[in-house]
Coordinates of C-alpha atoms and ligand atoms in Angstrom, one line a residue:
X95 CA 1.5 14.3 43.4
X96 CA 2.9 11.7 41.3
X97 CA 6.0 12.2 39.4
X98 CA 5.5 13.0 35.6
X99 CA 6.0 10.2 33.1
X100 CA 9.4 10.0 31.6
X101 CA 10.0 8.6 28.3
X102 CA 12.4 5.9 29.7
X103 CA 9.2 4.6 31.1
X104 CA 8.5 2.7 28.1
X105 CA 12.0 1.0 28.2
X106 CA 10.1 -2.1 30.1
X107 CA 9.1 -3.1 27.0
X108 CA 12.2 -3.3 25.1
X109 CA 13.5 -1.6 22.8
X110 CA 17.0 -1.2 20.4
X111 CA 17.7 2.4 21.9
X112 CA 18.1 3.8 18.2
X113 CA 16.0 6.8 19.3
X114 CA 18.1 8.7 22.5
X115 CA 18.1 12.3 22.5
X116 CA 14.8 14.3 21.7
X117 CA 14.4 15.7 18.4
X118 CA 14.6 19.4 18.5
X119 CA 12.0 21.9 18.3
X120 CA 11.8 24.7 16.1
X121 CA 10.1 27.8 16.0
X122 CA 8.8 29.3 13.0
X123 CA 8.2 33.0 13.8
X124 CA 7.6 34.0 10.4
X125 CA 5.1 31.4 9.7
X126 CA 3.3 32.6 12.9
X127 CA 3.1 36.0 11.9
X128 CA 2.0 35.4 8.6
X129 CA -1.1 33.1 9.8
X130 CA -1.5 35.5 12.9
X131 CA -1.0 33.0 15.5
X132 CA 0.7 33.6 18.6
X133 CA 3.1 30.7 18.1
X134 CA 3.8 27.8 15.5
X135 CA 7.0 25.6 15.8
X136 CA 7.9 22.2 14.3
X137 CA 8.9 18.8 16.2
X138 CA 12.0 17.9 13.5
X139 CA 12.1 14.4 13.4
X140 CA 14.1 15.0 10.1
X141 CA 16.7 15.6 12.5
X142 CA 16.7 12.1 14.1
X143 CA 20.3 10.7 13.5
X144 CA 19.2 7.0 13.1
X145 CA 18.2 5.1 9.8
X146 CA 18.2 8.0 7.6
X147 CA 15.7 10.0 9.9
X148 CA 11.9 10.8 10.0
X149 CA 9.3 9.3 12.4
X150 CA 9.4 5.7 11.4
X151 CA 12.7 4.9 13.3
X152 CA 10.6 5.6 16.3
X153 CA 8.5 2.6 15.4
X154 CA 11.0 0.4 14.5
X155 CA 12.9 1.0 17.5
X156 CA 10.4 -0.9 19.8
X157 CA 9.1 -3.0 16.8
X158 CA 12.1 -4.7 15.8
X159 CA 13.1 -5.5 19.4
X160 CA 10.3 -8.1 19.5
X161 CA 11.6 -11.8 19.8
X162 CA 9.7 -12.7 16.3
X163 CA 11.5 -9.8 14.7
X164 CA 14.5 -9.5 16.4
X165 CA 15.2 -13.5 16.0
X166 CA 14.2 -13.1 12.3
X167 CA 17.1 -13.5 9.4
X168 CA 14.8 -12.2 6.8
X169 CA 12.0 -9.7 7.1
X170 CA 9.3 -8.9 4.5
X171 CA 7.0 -5.8 4.6
X172 CA 4.5 -4.1 2.3
X173 CA 4.7 -0.7 0.8
X174 CA 4.3 1.6 -2.3
X175 CA 7.4 2.4 -4.3
X176 CA 8.3 5.4 -2.3
X177 CA 7.4 4.2 1.2
X178 CA 9.5 5.7 3.7
X179 CA 8.6 2.7 6.0
X180 CA 10.6 0.4 3.4
X181 CA 13.6 3.3 3.5
X182 CA 13.4 3.0 7.2
X183 CA 13.6 -0.9 7.4
X184 CA 16.0 -1.1 4.6
X185 CA 18.5 1.3 6.7
X186 CA 17.7 -1.1 9.5
X187 CA 18.3 -4.3 7.7
X188 CA 21.6 -2.5 6.6
X189 CA 22.3 -2.1 9.9
X190 CA 21.5 -5.4 11.7
X191 CA 22.9 -7.7 9.1
X192 CA 19.3 -8.9 7.6
X193 CA 17.4 -9.2 4.5
X194 CA 14.2 -7.4 3.4
X195 CA 11.6 -8.9 0.8
X196 CA 10.3 -5.4 -0.2
X197 CA 6.6 -5.8 -1.9
X198 CA 6.3 -2.7 -3.5
X199 CA 3.3 -1.6 -5.7
X200 CA 2.9 1.0 -8.1
X201 CA 2.1 4.8 -7.5
X202 CA 2.6 7.8 -9.5
X203 CA 6.0 9.6 -9.2
X204 CA 6.2 12.8 -7.2
X205 CA 9.2 14.4 -5.4
X206 CA 11.4 12.1 -3.1
X207 CA 9.4 8.6 -4.3
X208 CA 12.4 7.7 -6.9
X209 CA 14.8 8.6 -4.2
X210 CA 13.3 6.3 -2.2
X211 CA 12.8 3.7 -4.3
X212 CA 16.8 3.9 -5.2
X213 CA 17.8 3.7 -1.7
X214 CA 15.7 1.0 -1.0
X215 CA 16.8 -1.0 -4.3
X216 CA 20.5 -0.2 -3.4
X217 CA 20.3 -2.1 0.0
X218 CA 19.9 -5.8 1.1
X219 CA 16.5 -6.0 -0.1
X220 CA 14.6 -7.9 -2.7
X221 CA 12.1 -6.2 -4.8
X222 CA 8.5 -7.8 -5.2
X223 CA 6.3 -5.8 -7.8
X224 CA 3.0 -5.4 -8.0
X225 CA 0.9 -3.3 -10.5
X226 CA -1.3 -1.5 -7.9
X227 CA -2.3 -1.8 -4.4
X228 CA -5.2 -4.0 -5.0
X229 CA -3.0 -6.6 -7.1
X230 CA -0.6 -6.4 -4.0
X231 CA -3.6 -7.6 -1.5
X232 CA -4.8 -10.4 -4.1
X233 CA -1.4 -11.8 -4.8
X234 CA 0.2 -11.7 -1.5
X235 CA -2.3 -11.6 1.1
X236 CA 0.0 -12.7 3.9
X237 CA 2.5 -9.8 3.4
X238 CA -0.7 -7.5 4.8
X239 CA -2.4 -10.1 6.9
X240 CA -0.1 -12.7 8.1
X241 CA 2.6 -13.2 10.8
X242 CA 5.3 -15.0 8.1
X243 CA 5.4 -14.5 4.0
X244 CA 7.5 -17.0 2.0
X245 CA 9.7 -17.9 5.2
X246 CA 10.2 -14.2 6.0
X247 CA 8.8 -12.7 9.2
X248 CA 6.1 -10.1 8.5
X249 CA 6.5 -6.7 9.6
X250 CA 2.8 -5.0 8.5
X251 CA 2.6 -1.7 6.6
X252 CA 3.9 1.4 8.0
X253 CA 5.3 -0.5 10.8
X254 CA 2.2 -0.2 12.5
X255 CA 1.6 -2.4 15.3
X256 CA 0.8 -1.8 18.8
X257 CA 4.5 -2.4 19.7
X258 CA 5.5 -0.1 16.9
X259 CA 3.1 2.5 18.4
X260 CA 4.9 2.3 21.7
X261 CA 7.9 4.6 19.7
X262 CA 4.9 7.5 19.4
X263 CA 3.9 6.9 22.7
X264 CA 7.4 7.6 23.8
X265 CA 7.7 10.9 21.6
X266 CA 4.7 12.1 23.4
X267 CA 6.5 11.9 26.4
X268 CA 9.3 13.8 25.4
X269 CA 7.4 16.3 23.6
X270 CA 5.7 17.0 27.3
X271 CA 9.4 17.0 28.7
X272 CA 10.4 19.8 26.2
X273 CA 7.3 21.5 26.9
X274 CA 8.1 21.1 30.9
X275 CA 11.3 22.6 30.1
X276 CA 10.3 25.5 28.4
X277 CA 11.4 24.7 24.9
X278 CA 7.9 25.3 23.4
X279 CA 4.6 26.4 24.8
X280 CA 2.0 23.5 25.5
X281 CA 0.3 23.7 22.1
X282 CA -3.4 23.7 21.3
X283 CA -3.2 21.4 18.2
X284 CA -0.8 19.1 17.1
X285 CA -0.8 18.5 13.4
X286 CA 0.6 15.2 11.7
X287 CA 0.2 13.0 8.5
X288 CA -2.4 10.2 8.8
X289 CA -1.3 7.3 6.7
X290 CA -2.0 3.7 8.4
X291 CA -2.7 5.8 11.4
X292 CA -0.3 4.4 13.9
X293 CA 2.0 7.4 14.3
X294 CA -1.1 9.7 15.1
X295 CA -2.6 7.3 17.5
X296 CA 0.5 6.4 18.9
X297 CA 1.2 10.4 19.5
X298 CA -2.4 11.2 21.1
X299 CA -1.9 8.2 23.7
X300 CA 1.6 9.6 24.3
X301 CA 0.2 13.3 24.7
X302 CA -3.0 11.9 26.9
X303 CA -0.4 9.5 29.4
X304 CA 2.0 13.2 29.5
X305 CA -1.0 14.6 30.6
X306 CA -0.9 17.4 28.0
X307 CA -4.1 18.8 26.8
X308 CA -3.3 19.2 23.1
X309 CA -5.6 18.2 20.6
X310 CA -3.7 15.7 17.9
X311 CA -5.2 16.4 14.5
X312 CA -4.4 13.4 12.3
X313 CA -4.3 15.0 8.5
X314 CA -5.6 12.0 6.1
X315 CA -3.4 11.2 3.1
X316 CA -4.8 8.1 1.8
X317 CA -8.3 7.4 1.2
X318 CA -10.8 6.9 3.6
X319 CA -11.2 3.4 3.1
X320 CA -7.5 2.6 4.1
X321 CA -8.0 4.3 7.4
X322 CA -11.2 4.3 8.5
X323 CA -12.4 5.3 12.2
X324 CA -13.0 1.9 13.2
X325 CA -9.3 0.8 12.3
X326 CA -8.2 3.6 14.2
X327 CA -10.3 2.9 17.6
X328 CA -8.9 -0.4 16.9
X329 CA -5.3 0.8 16.7
X330 CA -5.7 2.8 20.0
X331 CA -7.4 -0.2 22.1
X332 CA -4.6 -2.5 20.7
X333 CA -2.1 0.1 22.5
X334 CA -3.9 0.5 25.4
X335 CA -4.0 -3.1 25.9
X336 CA -0.3 -3.3 25.1
X337 CA 0.0 -0.9 28.2
X338 CA -2.0 -2.9 30.3
X339 CA 0.2 -6.2 29.3
X340 CA 3.4 -3.9 30.1
X341 CA 1.8 -2.7 33.5
X342 CA 1.9 1.2 32.3
X343 CA -1.1 2.7 33.4
X344 CA -3.7 3.9 31.1
X345 CA -3.5 7.9 30.1
X346 CA -6.2 9.6 32.9
X347 CA -6.7 12.4 30.5
X348 CA -9.0 11.9 27.4
X349 CA -7.2 11.1 24.6
X350 CA -7.7 13.9 21.7
X351 CA -7.4 12.9 18.3
X352 CA -9.1 14.6 15.7
X353 CA -9.2 13.3 11.8
X354 CA -9.2 15.6 9.3
X355 CA -9.6 14.3 5.6
X356 CA -10.4 17.5 3.5
X357 CA -6.9 17.3 2.0
X358 CA -6.1 14.0 0.8
X359 CA -7.2 15.0 -2.3
X360 CA -7.6 12.0 -5.0
X361 CA -5.8 9.6 -2.1
X362 CA -2.4 8.4 -1.0
X363 CA 0.4 9.6 -3.5
X364 CA -1.3 11.9 -5.7
X365 CA -0.2 15.5 -4.4
X366 CA -2.7 18.6 -4.4
X367 CA -2.5 21.9 -5.4
X368 CA -2.7 23.2 -1.8
X369 CA 0.1 20.4 -1.0
X370 CA 2.5 21.6 -3.4
X371 CA 1.4 25.2 -2.4
X372 CA 2.3 24.5 1.5
X373 CA 6.1 22.6 0.4
X374 CA 7.0 26.0 -1.6
X375 CA 5.7 28.2 1.3
X376 CA 7.8 26.4 4.0
X377 CA 11.0 26.0 1.7
X378 CA 11.2 29.4 2.1
X379 CA 10.9 29.0 5.9
X380 CA 14.1 26.4 5.7
X381 CA 11.4 23.4 6.5
X382 CA 12.0 20.8 3.4
X383 CA 8.7 18.9 3.1
X384 CA 7.1 16.5 0.0
X385 CA 3.8 16.7 -1.4
X386 CA 2.6 12.9 -0.2
X387 CA 2.5 13.0 3.5
X388 CA 3.6 16.5 5.0
X389 CA 2.5 18.8 2.7
X390 CA -0.9 17.8 3.0
X391 CA -0.2 17.9 6.7
X392 CA 0.7 21.3 6.3
X393 CA -2.3 22.6 4.1
X394 CA -4.5 21.7 6.6
X395 CA -2.7 23.4 9.3
X396 CA -2.8 26.3 7.3
X397 CA -5.9 26.7 6.0
X398 CA -7.2 25.9 9.8
X399 CA -5.0 28.7 11.3
X400 CA -6.9 31.0 8.7
X401 CA -10.0 29.9 9.8
X402 CA -9.0 30.5 13.7
X403 CA -9.7 28.6 16.6
X404 CA -6.0 27.9 18.0
X405 CA -3.2 30.1 18.6
X406 CA -0.2 27.7 19.3
X407 CA 0.3 25.1 17.0
X408 CA 3.1 22.4 16.6
X409 CA 4.0 20.6 13.3
X410 CA 5.2 17.2 13.6
X411 CA 7.9 17.3 10.9
X412 CA 7.5 12.9 10.0
X413 CA 9.4 13.5 6.9
X414 CA 13.1 11.9 6.5
X415 CA 16.1 14.0 6.2
X416 CA 16.9 15.2 2.7
X417 CA 19.1 13.2 0.9
X418 CA 19.6 9.5 0.3
X419 CA 22.7 7.8 -1.0
X420 CA 21.9 5.2 -3.3
X421 CA 24.3 2.8 -5.7
X422 CA 24.7 4.1 -9.2
X423 CA 23.2 0.9 -10.9
X424 CA 20.2 0.4 -8.2
X425 CA 17.7 0.5 -11.7
X426 CA 19.8 -2.8 -12.7
X427 CA 18.3 -4.5 -9.3
X428 CA 14.3 -3.7 -10.1
X429 CA 12.1 -6.3 -11.5
X430 CA 11.9 -5.8 -15.1
X431 CA 8.5 -4.7 -15.1
X432 CA 9.2 -2.1 -12.1
X433 CA 12.0 -0.8 -14.4
X434 CA 9.9 -0.6 -17.6
X435 CA 7.1 1.2 -15.8
X436 CA 9.4 3.5 -14.3
X437 CA 11.0 4.4 -17.7
X438 CA 7.9 5.2 -19.2
X439 CA 6.5 7.1 -16.2
X440 CA 9.7 9.2 -16.8
X441 CA 9.5 9.3 -20.1
X442 CA 5.8 9.6 -21.4
X443 CA 6.7 9.9 -25.2
X444 CA 8.5 6.5 -25.1
X445 CA 4.8 5.1 -24.2
X446 CA 3.0 6.2 -27.2
X447 CA 5.9 5.1 -29.3
X448 CA 6.0 1.3 -27.8
X449 CA 2.1 1.2 -27.7
X450 CA 2.3 1.4 -31.6
X451 CA 5.2 -1.1 -32.5
X452 CA 4.1 -3.7 -29.7
X453 CA 0.7 -3.5 -31.0
X454 CA 1.7 -3.7 -34.8
X455 CA 4.1 -6.6 -33.5
X456 CA 1.9 -8.8 -31.4
X457 CA -0.6 -8.8 -34.4
X458 CA 2.0 -9.9 -37.0
X459 CA 3.4 -12.7 -34.6
X460 CA 0.0 -14.2 -34.2
X461 CA -0.5 -14.1 -38.0
X462 CA 2.7 -15.4 -38.6
X463 CA 2.6 -18.2 -35.9
X464 CA -0.6 -19.6 -38.2
X465 CA -3.7 -19.1 -35.9
X466 CA -5.5 -22.3 -35.4
X467 CA -8.1 -22.5 -32.6
X468 CA -8.8 -26.7 -33.2
X469 CA -7.9 -29.3 -31.7
X470 CA -8.8 -28.6 -28.3
X471 CA -10.7 -31.3 -26.0
X472 CA -13.6 -30.7 -24.2
X473 CA -13.1 -29.1 -20.4
X474 CA -14.5 -30.8 -17.4
X475 CA -17.7 -28.9 -16.5
X476 CA -17.1 -26.3 -18.8
X477 CA -19.8 -24.6 -21.2
X478 CA -19.0 -21.1 -22.2
X479 CA -21.5 -18.9 -23.4
X480 CA -18.8 -16.0 -24.3
X481 CA -15.8 -18.1 -24.4
X482 CA -14.8 -21.0 -26.9
X483 CA -13.5 -24.1 -25.6
X484 CA -9.9 -23.4 -26.7
X485 CA -10.6 -20.2 -24.6
X486 CA -11.2 -22.0 -21.3
X487 CA -8.1 -24.0 -21.9
X488 CA -5.7 -20.6 -22.1
X489 CA -7.2 -19.7 -18.7
X490 CA -6.9 -23.1 -17.4
X491 CA -3.1 -23.0 -18.8
X492 CA -2.4 -19.5 -17.0
X493 CA -4.3 -20.4 -13.9
X494 CA -1.6 -23.5 -13.5
X495 CA 1.1 -21.0 -14.2
X496 CA 0.3 -17.7 -11.8
X497 CA -1.8 -19.0 -9.1
X498 CA -0.7 -20.8 -5.8
X499 CA -0.7 -24.7 -6.2
X500 CA -4.3 -26.0 -6.1
X501 CA -5.5 -27.7 -3.2
X502 CA -8.0 -29.6 -4.9
X503 CA -7.7 -30.4 -8.8
X504 CA -11.1 -29.0 -10.0
X505 CA -10.1 -25.3 -8.6
X506 CA -8.3 -24.6 -11.9
X507 CA -11.0 -26.7 -14.1
X508 CA -13.7 -24.2 -12.8
X509 CA -11.7 -20.7 -13.4
X510 CA -13.1 -20.4 -17.1
X511 CA -16.7 -20.6 -16.2
X512 CA -16.4 -18.0 -13.6
X513 CA -14.6 -15.9 -16.1
X514 CA -17.3 -16.6 -18.6
X515 CA -19.9 -15.8 -16.3
X516 CA -18.4 -12.3 -15.5
X517 CA -17.9 -11.6 -19.2
X518 CA -21.7 -12.1 -20.0
X519 CA -22.5 -9.0 -19.2
X520 CA -19.8 -7.1 -20.9
X521 CA -20.5 -5.2 -24.0
X522 CA -19.7 -6.6 -27.2
X523 CA -16.4 -4.2 -27.4
X524 CA -15.1 -5.8 -24.6
X525 CA -15.8 -9.2 -25.3
X526 CA -13.8 -8.6 -28.5
X527 CA -10.9 -7.4 -26.6
X528 CA -10.9 -10.5 -24.6
X529 CA -10.7 -12.7 -27.8
X530 CA -7.9 -10.9 -29.2
X531 CA -6.2 -10.8 -25.8
X532 CA -6.6 -14.8 -25.7
X533 CA -5.5 -15.2 -29.4
X534 CA -2.1 -13.0 -28.4
X535 CA -1.7 -15.4 -25.3
X536 CA -2.1 -18.8 -27.0
X537 CA -0.6 -17.9 -30.3
X538 CA 1.8 -15.0 -29.8
X539 CA 4.6 -17.1 -28.0
X540 CA 7.0 -16.3 -30.7
X541 CA 7.3 -12.3 -29.0
X542 CA 8.7 -14.5 -26.2
X543 CA 11.1 -16.5 -28.3
X544 CA 8.7 -19.5 -28.2
X545 CA 7.1 -21.7 -31.5
X546 CA 4.4 -24.0 -29.7
X547 CA 1.3 -22.8 -28.5
X548 CA 0.7 -21.7 -24.8
X549 CA -1.2 -24.4 -23.8
X550 CA 1.2 -26.6 -24.4
X551 CA 4.3 -25.1 -22.4
X552 CA 5.1 -25.9 -19.1
X553 CA 3.6 -24.2 -16.1
X554 CA 7.3 -22.8 -15.6
X555 CA 7.6 -21.7 -19.1
X556 CA 4.1 -20.2 -18.9
X557 CA 4.9 -18.4 -16.2
X558 CA 8.2 -16.9 -17.8
X559 CA 6.4 -16.1 -20.9
X560 CA 3.5 -14.1 -18.9
X561 CA 6.2 -12.3 -16.8
X562 CA 7.8 -11.4 -20.5
X563 CA 4.7 -9.4 -21.7
X564 CA 4.6 -7.6 -18.4
X565 CA 8.0 -6.6 -18.8
X566 CA 7.2 -5.4 -22.3
X567 CA 5.0 -2.7 -21.3
X568 CA 2.5 -1.1 -23.5
X569 CA -0.1 -3.5 -25.1
X570 CA 1.3 -6.5 -23.9
X571 CA 1.7 -5.6 -20.5
X572 CA -1.9 -4.9 -20.7
X573 CA -2.6 -8.3 -22.1
X574 CA -0.7 -9.9 -19.2
X575 CA -2.5 -7.7 -16.6
X576 CA -5.8 -8.6 -18.2
X577 CA -5.2 -12.2 -18.0
X578 CA -4.1 -12.1 -14.6
X579 CA -6.6 -9.9 -13.2
X580 CA -9.3 -12.0 -14.5
X581 CA -7.9 -15.3 -13.6
X582 CA -7.8 -14.0 -9.9
X583 CA -11.2 -12.6 -10.0
X584 CA -12.3 -16.4 -10.9
X585 CA -10.0 -17.8 -8.3
X586 CA -10.8 -16.0 -5.5
X587 CA -14.9 -16.3 -6.0
X588 CA -14.2 -19.6 -4.7
X589 CA -15.0 -19.9 -1.1
X590 CA -11.8 -22.7 -0.4
X591 CA -9.6 -19.2 -1.6
X592 CA -11.3 -17.1 1.3
X593 CA -9.1 -18.3 4.0
X594 CA -5.8 -17.1 2.2
X595 CA -7.5 -13.6 2.5
X596 CA -8.5 -13.5 6.1
X597 CA -11.9 -13.1 4.6
X598 CA -14.8 -15.0 6.5
X599 CA -16.9 -14.9 3.6
X600 CA -20.5 -13.4 2.9
X601 CA -22.6 -12.2 5.6
X602 CA -25.4 -14.0 3.2
X603 CA -26.0 -17.3 2.2
X604 CA -24.4 -18.7 -0.7
X605 CA -27.8 -19.5 -2.3
X606 CA -28.9 -15.8 -1.0
X607 CA -31.5 -14.9 -4.0
X608 CA -31.7 -11.1 -4.2
X609 CA -35.5 -11.3 -5.6
X610 CA -36.3 -13.5 -2.8
X611 CA -37.8 -12.8 0.7
X612 CA -34.6 -12.5 2.4
X613 CA -34.0 -9.6 0.9
X614 CA -35.5 -7.0 3.6
X615 CA -33.0 -8.9 6.1
X616 CA -29.9 -7.4 4.3
X617 CA -30.0 -3.8 3.6
X618 CA -26.4 -2.9 4.0
X619 CA -26.0 -5.9 1.5
X620 CA -28.5 -4.3 -0.8
X621 CA -27.1 -1.3 -0.5
X622 CA -23.7 -2.5 -1.8
X623 CA -25.0 -4.4 -4.6
X624 CA -24.6 -3.0 -8.2
X625 CA -27.7 -1.9 -9.9
X626 CA -28.7 -4.6 -12.6
X627 CA -27.1 -4.0 -16.0
X628 CA -24.2 -1.4 -14.5
X629 CA -20.5 -1.8 -15.6
X630 CA -16.8 -1.6 -13.8
X631 CA -15.6 1.7 -14.0
X632 CA -13.7 2.9 -17.1
X633 CA -16.0 0.3 -19.4
X634 CA -18.6 2.2 -21.6
X635 CA -21.2 0.5 -23.5
Ligands
LIG843 C1 4.5 6.9 7.3 C2 4.8 8.4 7.4 C3 3.3 8.9 8.2 C4 2.5 8.9 8.9 O1 2.4 7.7 9.1 P1 1.6 6.7 9.7 O2 2.0 6.1 10.9 O3 1.6 5.6 8.6 O4 0.0 7.2 10.0 C5 3.9 10.7 8.1 N1 4.8 11.2 7.0 C6 5.7 10.5 6.5 C7 6.6 11.2 5.7 C8 5.8 9.1 6.4 O5 6.8 8.5 5.7

C-alpha cells in the first residue's frame, strides 16, 4: 500500500508558500434538509487569509514563483473591470513591491464589480481600458497571447496556466486530507464555477490524484466559445505534462469533470434570475455569494439536487472575502473613458441628457468651422464607391494615430479601400451615419479645442483628439468607437497583421472562390459564411 499523496508533494514545483492551513469545510445542514440531501457543505476559500481570500491566491501561489514572473518588476494581465483575478494580482503586486498593468474591458455592473474595480484602481496598478473584450483582443493581443506586453511579463487571463493550476491540484489533495480526517464525507459531486476553466480542471486532476471518486461539475459562467471543451482538454493535457515534468506520477483514477452550461444565461457578467435567487437563498444560510460566478454555480447545485442523483454534495466557495479596502479617490485613477462610462452606468438618466446636448454641440461645431470637403490630393491606390477622397484621408490619418506603427508604408494607404469595400453592402442609413461621423472627426476639431482639420494635425494630436471624444461619452464616444472599429477591421484584414494575433490565416486559399469548384472541399467554411446580403447583428435595412 503506497502512502497517500500529500499537498506538500506539490512543493517540488516551487511556490511562494502563501496558502498554508487548509480552508475550512462548513456543513450547511439547513440547505441539505431543504434539498433532501444527506449532506451539503462548502469549502470556504473565502476564508483563506491571503490576497483578500478566494480561490485565485491558490493559482498565484505557484504561478508567481515561476522565474519568468518572480524576476519581473512589472506584470501585465487582462480581465473584466470587476475581475477577481486582477484583484488578487493587485494584492500580490502590493505585497511583493511590483507594478501591474491591468488591461480591463467593460462589463455591466452587478454586486461586487465596482468594489473589485475600486480595489484594483487603488493598488500599484496602471489601468488601461477597452470598451469590450473583443476590443481588447484586437488592440492588445499580446496581453492575451504573448509572454510580454509593453515590457511587462504577462500573466494569462484568470491566472490559468499549467503552473497556476498546480495550486488547484494541491487544493484537491488538501480536500482528500480533510475527507480522511473525517471533516466531511467523500462527496459524490463537487460544484464549482467555470470561467477560464483552470479551477475546475485543476481540482478534477487533484481529486483523481488523491484517488477520490468525486465528480467535479464545472458550472459554465461564460459563453461557450470562451471555454470550449477543446480548451478544457488542452488545459488538462498541459497540466498533466507539467506533473510529468515535476516527476509526479499521473493519476491512476479517472479524472471526473463534467461541464454544465445551462446556468450561464446570456454570458459572462450577466446575472440570471436563478443566480440572484441562489445568492439571496444562501445569504440566509450565512454564505455570501455574488451573482456572476458563485451564484450561477449554486443555482446549478440546487437544480441538480431537486432532480436527484447525488446525496453528498460539496460547493467550492471560490469568492473572495466580503469587504475590500480602497482609496477614497480611486475614481480619479481611472482612465477618463472608463470613469465616464462608469458614471453613466451608475446614473442612466445622465446618459439621455448628454446624448442630446452633445449631439447638438457636435453639429454646431462642425457647421461653425465651415465644412469644406475640397483640396484633398488623390490617395495612392484608392478609388472609393461609398467613401469620397477626403473621407479616405480621414481614415488614413486615424490609422496613423491609433494603429501600431506600420511595418510597410502601404499598410495605412490600404485601410480606406478595405473600409469602403465593407460599407458597399451596408444600407443607405448606415452609410449616411458614416459620412456624418467622418465630418465630425474632420471638422469637429473645435470640440477638442483645435481649429485645424483632423487630417492636418500631427498623429499624436489626432490620438489625443480621438481619446477626448471617447472620454466625452454619448454620441461623441460612438463616433470614436465607430472610427476605431472600422480602422481595426480593415487593419486586421491584412495578412501582415495576423502574426500579432497569433492567427495562422484562413484554411482556404486567399484567392478561394466561394462559387468555384473548390466549394465542396470546405464544408465547415461554407457553414460559417454569412448568406449573401446578410448584415451584421443590430443593423436593419
Ligand atoms: C476566477 C473565479 C472563478 C473561476 O475560475 P476559473 O479558473 O477562471 O474557471 C470562480 N469564482 C470566482 C469568484 C472567480 O473569481
